[in-house]
XYZ file of C-alpha atoms in Angstrom:
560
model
C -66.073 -21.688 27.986
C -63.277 -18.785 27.207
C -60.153 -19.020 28.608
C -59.126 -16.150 30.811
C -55.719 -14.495 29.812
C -53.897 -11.485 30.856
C -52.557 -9.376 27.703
C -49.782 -6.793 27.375
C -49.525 -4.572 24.324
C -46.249 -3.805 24.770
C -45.090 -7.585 24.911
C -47.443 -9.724 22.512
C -46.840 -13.068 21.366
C -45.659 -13.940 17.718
C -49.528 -15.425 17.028
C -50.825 -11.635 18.245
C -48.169 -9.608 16.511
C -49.122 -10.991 13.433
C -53.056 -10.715 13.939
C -51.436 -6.645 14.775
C -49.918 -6.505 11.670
C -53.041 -8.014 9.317
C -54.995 -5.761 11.068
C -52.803 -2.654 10.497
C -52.445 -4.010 6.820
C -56.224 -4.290 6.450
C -58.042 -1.102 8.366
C -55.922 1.431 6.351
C -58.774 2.549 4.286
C -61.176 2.891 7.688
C -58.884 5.011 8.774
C -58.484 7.816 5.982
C -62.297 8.037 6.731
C -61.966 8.993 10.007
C -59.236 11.848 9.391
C -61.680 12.642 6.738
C -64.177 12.808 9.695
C -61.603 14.679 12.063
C -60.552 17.069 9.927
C -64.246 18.222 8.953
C -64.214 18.890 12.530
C -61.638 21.736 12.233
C -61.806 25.297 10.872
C -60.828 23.745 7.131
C -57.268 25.152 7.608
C -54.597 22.767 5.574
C -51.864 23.707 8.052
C -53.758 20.879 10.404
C -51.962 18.521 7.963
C -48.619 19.609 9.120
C -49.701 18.124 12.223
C -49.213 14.586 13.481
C -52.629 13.801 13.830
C -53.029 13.763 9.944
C -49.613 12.516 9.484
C -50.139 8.546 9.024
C -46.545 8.239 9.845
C -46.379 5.254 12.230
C -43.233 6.693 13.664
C -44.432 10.096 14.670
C -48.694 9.356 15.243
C -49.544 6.068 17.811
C -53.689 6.710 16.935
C -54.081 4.554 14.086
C -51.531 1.796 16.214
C -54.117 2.784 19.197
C -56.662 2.172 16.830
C -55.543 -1.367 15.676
C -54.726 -1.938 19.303
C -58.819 -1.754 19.465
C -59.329 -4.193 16.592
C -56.611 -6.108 18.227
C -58.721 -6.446 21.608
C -61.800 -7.280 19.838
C -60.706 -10.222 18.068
C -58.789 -11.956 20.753
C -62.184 -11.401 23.268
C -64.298 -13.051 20.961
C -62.643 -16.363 21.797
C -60.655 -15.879 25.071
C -61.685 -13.806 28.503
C -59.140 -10.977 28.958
C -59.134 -10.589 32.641
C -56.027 -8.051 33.185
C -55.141 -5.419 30.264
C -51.706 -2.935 30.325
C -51.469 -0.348 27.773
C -49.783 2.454 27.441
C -51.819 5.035 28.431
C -54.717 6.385 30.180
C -56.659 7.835 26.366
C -56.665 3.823 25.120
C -57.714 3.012 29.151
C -60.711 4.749 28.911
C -61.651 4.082 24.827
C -61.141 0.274 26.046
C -63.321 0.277 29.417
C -66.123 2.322 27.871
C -66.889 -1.215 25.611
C -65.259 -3.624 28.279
C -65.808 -2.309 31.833
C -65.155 -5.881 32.873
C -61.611 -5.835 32.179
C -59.073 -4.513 34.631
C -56.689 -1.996 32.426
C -53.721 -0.923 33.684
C -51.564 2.258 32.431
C -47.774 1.056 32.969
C -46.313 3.577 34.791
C -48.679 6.101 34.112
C -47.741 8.729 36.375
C -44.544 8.639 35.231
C -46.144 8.984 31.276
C -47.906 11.613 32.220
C -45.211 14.398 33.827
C -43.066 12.564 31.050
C -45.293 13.483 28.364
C -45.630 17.099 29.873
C -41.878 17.373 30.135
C -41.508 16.276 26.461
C -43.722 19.472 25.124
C -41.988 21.817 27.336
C -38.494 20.399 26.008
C -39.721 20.175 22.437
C -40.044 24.562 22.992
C -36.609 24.769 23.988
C -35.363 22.839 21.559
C -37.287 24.596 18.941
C -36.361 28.080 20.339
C -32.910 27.063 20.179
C -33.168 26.038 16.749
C -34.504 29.159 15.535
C -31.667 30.850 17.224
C -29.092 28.809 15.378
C -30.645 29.424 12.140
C -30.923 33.787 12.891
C -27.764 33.496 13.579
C -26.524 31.140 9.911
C -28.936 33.977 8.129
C -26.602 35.621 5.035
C -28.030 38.807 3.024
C -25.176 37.655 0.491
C -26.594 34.526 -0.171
C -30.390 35.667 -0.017
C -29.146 38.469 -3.372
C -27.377 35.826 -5.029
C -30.860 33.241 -5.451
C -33.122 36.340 -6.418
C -30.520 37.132 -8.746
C -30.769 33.910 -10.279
C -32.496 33.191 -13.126
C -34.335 29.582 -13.327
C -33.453 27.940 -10.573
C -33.844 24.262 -10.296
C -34.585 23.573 -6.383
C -33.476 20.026 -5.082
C -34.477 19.455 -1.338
C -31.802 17.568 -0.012
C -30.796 17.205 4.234
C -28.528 18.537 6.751
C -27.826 15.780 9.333
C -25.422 15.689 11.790
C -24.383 12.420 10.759
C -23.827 13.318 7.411
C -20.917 15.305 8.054
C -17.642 13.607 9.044
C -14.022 14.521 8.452
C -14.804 17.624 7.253
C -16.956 16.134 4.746
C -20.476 16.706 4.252
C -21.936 12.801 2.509
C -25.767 13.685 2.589
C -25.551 14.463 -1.661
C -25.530 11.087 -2.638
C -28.686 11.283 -5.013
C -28.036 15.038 -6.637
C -24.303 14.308 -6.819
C -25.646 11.186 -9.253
C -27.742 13.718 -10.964
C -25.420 16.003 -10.965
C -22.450 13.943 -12.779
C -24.785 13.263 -15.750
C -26.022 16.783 -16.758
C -24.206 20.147 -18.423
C -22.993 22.746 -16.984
C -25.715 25.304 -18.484
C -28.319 22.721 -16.035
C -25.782 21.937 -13.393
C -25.406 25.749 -12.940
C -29.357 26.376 -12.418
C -29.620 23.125 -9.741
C -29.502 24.867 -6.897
C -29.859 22.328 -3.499
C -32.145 23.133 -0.748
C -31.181 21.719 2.922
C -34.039 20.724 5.359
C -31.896 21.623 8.290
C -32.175 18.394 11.285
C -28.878 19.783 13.280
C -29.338 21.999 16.216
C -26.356 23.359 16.729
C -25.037 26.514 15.117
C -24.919 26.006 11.427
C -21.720 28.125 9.659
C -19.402 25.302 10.390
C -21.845 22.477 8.379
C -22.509 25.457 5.611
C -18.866 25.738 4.609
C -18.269 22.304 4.429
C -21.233 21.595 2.190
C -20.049 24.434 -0.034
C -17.056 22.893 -0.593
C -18.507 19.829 -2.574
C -21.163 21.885 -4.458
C -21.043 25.972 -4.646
C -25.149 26.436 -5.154
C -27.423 26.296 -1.912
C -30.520 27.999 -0.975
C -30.997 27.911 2.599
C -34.857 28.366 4.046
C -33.338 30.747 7.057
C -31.628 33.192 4.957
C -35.335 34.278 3.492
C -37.835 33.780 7.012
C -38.381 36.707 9.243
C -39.226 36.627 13.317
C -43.058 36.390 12.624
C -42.460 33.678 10.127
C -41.002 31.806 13.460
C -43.364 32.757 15.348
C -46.414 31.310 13.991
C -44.902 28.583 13.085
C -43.922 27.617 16.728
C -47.189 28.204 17.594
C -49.348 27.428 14.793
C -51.744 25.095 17.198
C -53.110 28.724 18.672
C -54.256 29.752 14.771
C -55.673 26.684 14.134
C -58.309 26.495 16.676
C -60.284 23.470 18.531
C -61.426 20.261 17.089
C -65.584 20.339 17.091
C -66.629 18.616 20.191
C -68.714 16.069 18.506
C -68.305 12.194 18.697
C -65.953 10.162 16.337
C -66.152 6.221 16.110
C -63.665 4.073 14.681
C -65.445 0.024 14.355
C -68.002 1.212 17.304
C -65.316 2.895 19.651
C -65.604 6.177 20.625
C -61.868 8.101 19.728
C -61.815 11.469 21.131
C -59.900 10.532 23.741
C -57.039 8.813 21.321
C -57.626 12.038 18.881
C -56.921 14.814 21.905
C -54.124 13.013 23.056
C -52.182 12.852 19.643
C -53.209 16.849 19.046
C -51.764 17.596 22.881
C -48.670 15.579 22.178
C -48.078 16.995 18.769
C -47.743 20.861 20.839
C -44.554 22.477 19.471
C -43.295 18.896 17.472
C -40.215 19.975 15.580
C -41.818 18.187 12.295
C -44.986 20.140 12.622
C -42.047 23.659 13.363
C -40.283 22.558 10.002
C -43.292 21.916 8.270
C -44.756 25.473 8.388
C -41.492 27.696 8.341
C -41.309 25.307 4.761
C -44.856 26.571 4.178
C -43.570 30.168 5.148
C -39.982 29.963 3.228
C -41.959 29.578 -0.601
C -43.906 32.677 0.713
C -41.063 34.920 1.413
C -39.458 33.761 -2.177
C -42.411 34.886 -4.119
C -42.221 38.273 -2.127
C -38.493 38.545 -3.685
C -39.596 37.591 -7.130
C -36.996 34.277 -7.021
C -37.778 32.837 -10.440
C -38.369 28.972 -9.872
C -38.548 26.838 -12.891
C -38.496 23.223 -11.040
C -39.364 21.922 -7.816
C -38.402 18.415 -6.823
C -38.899 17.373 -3.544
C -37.516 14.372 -1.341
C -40.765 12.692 -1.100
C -42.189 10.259 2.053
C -45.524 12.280 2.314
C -44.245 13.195 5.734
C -45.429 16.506 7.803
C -41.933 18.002 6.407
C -42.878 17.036 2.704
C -46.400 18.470 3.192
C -45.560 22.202 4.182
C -43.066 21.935 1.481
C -45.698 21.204 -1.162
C -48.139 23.276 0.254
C -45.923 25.717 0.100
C -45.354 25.389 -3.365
C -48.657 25.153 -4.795
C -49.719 28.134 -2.792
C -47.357 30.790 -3.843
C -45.619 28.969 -7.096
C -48.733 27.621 -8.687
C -47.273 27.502 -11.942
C -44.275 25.873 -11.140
C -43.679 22.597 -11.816
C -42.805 19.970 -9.211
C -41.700 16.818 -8.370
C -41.787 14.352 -5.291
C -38.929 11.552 -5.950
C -39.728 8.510 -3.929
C -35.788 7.629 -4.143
C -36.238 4.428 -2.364
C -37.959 0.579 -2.495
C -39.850 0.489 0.785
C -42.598 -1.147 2.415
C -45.592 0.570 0.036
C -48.171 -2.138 0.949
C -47.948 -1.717 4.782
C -46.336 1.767 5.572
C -49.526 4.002 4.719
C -48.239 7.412 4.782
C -45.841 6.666 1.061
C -49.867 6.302 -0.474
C -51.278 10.007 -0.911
C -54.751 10.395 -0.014
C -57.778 11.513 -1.800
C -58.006 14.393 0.997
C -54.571 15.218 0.522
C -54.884 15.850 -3.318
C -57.457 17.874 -2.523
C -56.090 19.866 -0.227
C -52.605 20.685 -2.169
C -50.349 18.821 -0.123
C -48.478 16.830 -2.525
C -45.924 17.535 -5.863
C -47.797 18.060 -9.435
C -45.814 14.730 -9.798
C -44.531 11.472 -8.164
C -41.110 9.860 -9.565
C -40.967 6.583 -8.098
C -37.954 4.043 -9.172
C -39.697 1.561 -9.863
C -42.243 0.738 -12.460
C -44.139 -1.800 -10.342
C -44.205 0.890 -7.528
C -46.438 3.362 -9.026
C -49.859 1.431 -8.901
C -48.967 0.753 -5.135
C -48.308 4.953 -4.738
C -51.261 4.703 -6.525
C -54.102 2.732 -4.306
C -55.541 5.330 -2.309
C -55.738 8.045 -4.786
C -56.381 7.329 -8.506
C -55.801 10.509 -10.443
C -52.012 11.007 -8.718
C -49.519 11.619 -11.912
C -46.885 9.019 -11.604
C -43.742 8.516 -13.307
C -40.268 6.568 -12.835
C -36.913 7.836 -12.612
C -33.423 6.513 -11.860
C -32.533 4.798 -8.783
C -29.920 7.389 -8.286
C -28.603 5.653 -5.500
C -28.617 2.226 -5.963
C -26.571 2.085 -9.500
C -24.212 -0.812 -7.955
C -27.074 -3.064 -8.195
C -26.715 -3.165 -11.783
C -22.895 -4.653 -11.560
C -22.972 -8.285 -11.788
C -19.277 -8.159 -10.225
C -21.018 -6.889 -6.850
C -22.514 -10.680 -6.826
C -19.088 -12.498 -6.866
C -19.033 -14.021 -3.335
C -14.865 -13.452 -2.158
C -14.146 -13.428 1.787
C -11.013 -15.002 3.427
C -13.350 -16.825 6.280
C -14.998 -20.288 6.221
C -17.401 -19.565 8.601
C -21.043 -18.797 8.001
C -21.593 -14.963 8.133
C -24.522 -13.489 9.415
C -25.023 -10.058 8.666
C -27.096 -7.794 10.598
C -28.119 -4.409 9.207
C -29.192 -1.917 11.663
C -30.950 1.180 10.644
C -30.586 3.575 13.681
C -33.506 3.030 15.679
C -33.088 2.526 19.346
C -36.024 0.428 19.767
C -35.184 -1.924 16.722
C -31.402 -2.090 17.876
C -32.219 -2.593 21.737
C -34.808 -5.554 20.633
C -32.101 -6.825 17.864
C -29.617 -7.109 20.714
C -32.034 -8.439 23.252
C -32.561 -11.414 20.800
C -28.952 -11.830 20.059
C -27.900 -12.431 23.662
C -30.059 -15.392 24.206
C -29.374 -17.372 20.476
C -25.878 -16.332 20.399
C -24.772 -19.267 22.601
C -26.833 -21.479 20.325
C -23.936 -20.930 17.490
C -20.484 -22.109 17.762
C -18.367 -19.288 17.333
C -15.913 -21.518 15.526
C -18.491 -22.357 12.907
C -20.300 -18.843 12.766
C -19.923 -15.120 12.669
C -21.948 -12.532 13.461
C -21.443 -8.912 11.785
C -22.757 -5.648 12.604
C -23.362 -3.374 10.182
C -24.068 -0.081 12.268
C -26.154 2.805 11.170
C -24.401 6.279 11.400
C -26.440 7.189 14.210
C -26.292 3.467 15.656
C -25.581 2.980 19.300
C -23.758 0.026 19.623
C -23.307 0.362 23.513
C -26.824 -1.635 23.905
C -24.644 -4.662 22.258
C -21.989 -4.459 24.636
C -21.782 -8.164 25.939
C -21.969 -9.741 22.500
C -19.667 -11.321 20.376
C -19.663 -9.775 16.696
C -17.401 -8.422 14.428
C -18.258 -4.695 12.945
C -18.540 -4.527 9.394
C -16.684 -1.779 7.670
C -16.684 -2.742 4.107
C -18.404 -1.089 1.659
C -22.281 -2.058 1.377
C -22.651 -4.549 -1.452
C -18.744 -6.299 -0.612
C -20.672 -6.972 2.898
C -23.683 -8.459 1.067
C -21.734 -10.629 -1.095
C -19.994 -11.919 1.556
C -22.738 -12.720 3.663
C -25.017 -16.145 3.966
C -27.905 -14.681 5.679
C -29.233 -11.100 6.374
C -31.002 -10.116 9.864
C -32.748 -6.346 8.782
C -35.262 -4.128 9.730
C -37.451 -2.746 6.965
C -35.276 -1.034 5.247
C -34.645 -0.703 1.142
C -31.474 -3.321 2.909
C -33.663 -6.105 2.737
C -34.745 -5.614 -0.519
C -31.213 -5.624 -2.182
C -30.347 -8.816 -0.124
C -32.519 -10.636 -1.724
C -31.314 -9.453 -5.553
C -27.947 -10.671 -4.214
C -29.661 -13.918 -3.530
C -29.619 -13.908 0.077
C -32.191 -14.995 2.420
C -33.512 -12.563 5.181
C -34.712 -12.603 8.728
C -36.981 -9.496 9.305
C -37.040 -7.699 12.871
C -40.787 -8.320 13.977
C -41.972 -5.694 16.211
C -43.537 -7.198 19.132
C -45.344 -4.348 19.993
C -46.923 -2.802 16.910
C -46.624 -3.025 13.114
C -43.073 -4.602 11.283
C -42.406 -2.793 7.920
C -41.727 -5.375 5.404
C -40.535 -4.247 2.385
C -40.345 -7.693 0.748
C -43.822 -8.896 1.988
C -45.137 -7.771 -2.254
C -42.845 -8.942 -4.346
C -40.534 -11.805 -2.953
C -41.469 -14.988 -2.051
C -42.432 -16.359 1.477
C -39.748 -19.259 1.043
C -36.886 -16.198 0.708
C -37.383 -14.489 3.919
C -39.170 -14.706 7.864
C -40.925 -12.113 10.103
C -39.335 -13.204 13.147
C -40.627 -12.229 17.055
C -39.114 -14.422 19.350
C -35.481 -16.142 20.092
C -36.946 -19.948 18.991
C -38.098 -18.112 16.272
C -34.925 -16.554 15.110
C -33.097 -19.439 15.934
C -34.841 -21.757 13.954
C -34.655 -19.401 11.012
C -30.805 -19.502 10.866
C -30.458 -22.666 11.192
C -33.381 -23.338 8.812
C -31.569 -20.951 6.533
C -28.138 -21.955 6.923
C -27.685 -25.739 8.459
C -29.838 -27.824 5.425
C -28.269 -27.769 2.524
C -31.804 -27.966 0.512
C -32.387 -24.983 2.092
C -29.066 -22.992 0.678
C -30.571 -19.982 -1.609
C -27.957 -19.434 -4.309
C -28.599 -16.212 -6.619
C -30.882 -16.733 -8.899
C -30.944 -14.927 -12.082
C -34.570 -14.829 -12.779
C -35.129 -13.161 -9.775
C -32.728 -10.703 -9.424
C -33.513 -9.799 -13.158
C -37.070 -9.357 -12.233
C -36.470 -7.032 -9.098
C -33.895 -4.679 -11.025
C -36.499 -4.866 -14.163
C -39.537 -3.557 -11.893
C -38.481 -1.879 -8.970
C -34.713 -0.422 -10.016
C -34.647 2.185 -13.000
C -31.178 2.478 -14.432
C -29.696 6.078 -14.576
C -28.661 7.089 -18.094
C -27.764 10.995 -19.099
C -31.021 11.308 -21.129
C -33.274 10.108 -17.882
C -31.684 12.408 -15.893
C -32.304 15.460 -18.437
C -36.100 14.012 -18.216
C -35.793 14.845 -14.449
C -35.020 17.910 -13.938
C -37.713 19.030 -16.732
């Protein structure tokens, strides 16, 4: 006979959040079929991929996590009786009762969700409005004569964030400064960088900063036009209706899940700054800017997609480049692996640079015929400095570094953790340090006891015993500096796991729960068996196969 449980998606046990994540891992490919089947629905236009419903991005689109929640259900029924259900809203309700009627599904707080959710698109309009505001107002007829007087420009995307600007400093250039410090000035004077804009807030201020650590910019706003706004705020009106036919993902009827991602997707600021992209390569072939090299900075995100669209469209014959600066989970995060579709469909760079030659085959495993190549790891150099290894700190305690990556949800569930093991370790035996993103809130650890790091990155690995990260390139260099790492599990949908294809199961944990967490530190830290001390092999292997070194003739290679 089954046992009956009751089962909440938005608190699952450690043995469900793993069956979640295999799941996620393994219905990738079933799931390219059905935006295959979606989007042969539409009226064919590729501005639907600027859209979150094509986007794969885990952090933007819930329907393939609504999707796996499906899966999810179905395995756990076949050998248990779920009486009582909550989700998280009414589109998975209804998908779930119209195969289980039996089970009593509840929508937490779905009243609220729903005026919330209406509230959101009208908010995501004024922000967007606002934006374009802010960048009319940055526009400069100076700067627009000085590209289309330029003769071969080399065009590096790089970003404007808000947190990348501090003390009258602007620090987003990290990877074209290294690029930058290796070439000639005949090159340097052709790179020209190109800002996807994130701040809302008027621009001048940020622009003369910037200028003041590099003199060659070409900003998107200085070329668009009203109309070029225009439709791109409201691109959903051009692109029509889905077909109202029935789509099935493993039996299930979706149309609920797929209208509810197009509805909430109305005036995103992704999907905004993925078509005035689209619209900005337009208005440079109308002024005859001569482009010799596009190189893009490439996570196959809406953003990246209007870009290369962009590109292709109106620069055919232009070369470009997507660099996939970063180590990152490429086995689970499905959005860094191209499609078939969107090869087809010109959304991506006549070339991927990835830094890493074991990385290209997993770029690789959706789409065949994608050109890939490696390039330095512009910004990850230190790695290569066996003095960043030598362990010196002042402190005999055991230090336990925590990364955060500046994420509310990962920080708020890191801290939630934290407060219940903390009192588990003596505070004269162990230390816990914070290493806060730039955007980190560290309010939501206001009753702990920790120490903030401010060292420089790889000083704070080397001191370190054991890392506590999210899924972040982080984890990865931990382990080359021989540390063992607790992962943040997500206990509500997938954990990205950068390490879970090329390090070893004994050198890190997925962890969910405190007992978990607590028995990894002191699993990790307490036995001296247990003690990981750097190995050379390994670190040796990572920085062979996932690390390219950055040399003067490899950067020349680049920017060709």
């Amino acid at each position: 006979m089954k046992k009956k449980i009751s089962l909440d998606l938005d608190n699952l046990s450690p043995e469900n959040c793993r069956k979640l994540d295999n799941i996620y891992f393994r219905s990738q490919k079933n799931f390219l079929s059905v935006l295959d089947t979606i989007f042969k629905q539409t009226n064919g236009d590729r501005k639907w991929f600027f859209s979150s419903l094509f986007g794969r991005d885990h952090q933007q689109s819930k329907l393939y996590l609504n999707l796996c929640y499906l899966k999810l259900i179905d395995e756990i029924q076949k050998k248990n009786k779920i009486e009582t259900l909550s989700v998280e809203n009414s589109a998975l309700k209804n998908t779930i009762l119209s195969r289980y009627p039996e089970i009593n599904v509840k929508v937490r707080n779905e009243y609220f969700k729903f005026f919330s959710n209406l509230l959101k698109i009208f908010y995501n309009l004024i922000v967007n409005l606002i934006f374009i505001l802010n960048l009319a107002l940055a526009k400069s007829k100076v700067r627009k004569n000085k590209i289309i007087s330029q003769k071969k420009i080399i065009l590096i995307e790089t970003f404007f964030l808000k947190n990348m600007f501090k003390n009258n400093q602007y620090f987003g250039g990290k990877y074209p400064s290294a690029i930058l410090e290796k070439i000639d000035k005949k090159t340097k004077d052709k790179v020209f960088l190109c800002p996807t804009i994130l701040i809302n807030r008027p621009l001048k201020k940020y622009i003369r900063i910037a200028e003041k650590s590099y003199k060659n910019y070409v900003f998107f706003f200085d070329f668009l036009n009203l109309k070029d706004y225009f439709k791109s705020l409201f691109n959903f009106f051009y692109l029509g209706r889905i077909k109202k036919k029935d789509i099935y993902f493993n039996s299930y009827k979706i149309n609920f899940l797929i209208s509810r991602e197009k509805i909430l997707n109305t005036f995103s600021q992704s999907t905004f700054v993925a078509n005035i992209n689209y619209y900005f390569f337009k208005r440079l072939q109308e002024n005859d800017v001569d482009l010799e090299l596009v190189i893009d900075w490439y996570e196959n995100q809406v953003i990246d997609r209007g870009f290369n669209l962009g590109k292709n469209t109106f620069f055919p014959n232009t070369k470009s480049k997507g660099y996939m600066g970063y180590v990152a989970d490429f086995d689970g995060v499905q959005h860094f692996k191209p499609s078939i579709l969107e090869k087809k469909t010109d959304l991506l760079p006549n070339e991927i640079n990835v830094i890493g030659k074991n990385i290209k085959k997993k770029v690789k495993v959706f789409c065949k015929s994608i050109k890939i190549s490696t390039a330095p790891a512009f910004r990850n150099q230190y790695l290569f400095s066996s003095n960043n290894y030598k362990k010196q700190r002042k402190t005999k305690k055991k230090i336990i570094l925590i990364i955060l990556n500046g994420t509310v949800k990962e920080e708020k569930n890191i801290s939630n953790i934290l407060r219940i093991i903390q009192k588990k370790f003596s505070q004269n035996n162990y230390l816990f340090r914070v290493r806060p993103h730039r955007i980190s809130n560290l309010k939501e650890m206001g009753n702990l006891v920790f120490e903030i790091d401010k060292n420089n990155f790889q000083k704070s690995l080397s001191e370190s015993d054991l890392v506590i990260s999210g899924g972040s390139t982080a984890s990865v260099e931990a382990v080359i500096f021989g540390k063992k790492v607790i992962l943040i599990g997500n206990n509500n949908e997938f954990t990205v796991n950068p390490l879970r294809s090329f390090a070893g199961k004994d050198l890190y944990k997925v962890c969910y729960s405190p007992s978990e967490y607590e028995k990894a530190i002191k699993l990790y830290l307490n036995k001296g068996r247990n003690r990981i001390k750097k190995k050379s092999n390994l670190g040796k292997h990572l920085l062979k196969n996932y690390f390219e070194r950055t040399t003067v003739n490899k950067c020349i290679s680049f920017l060709r």
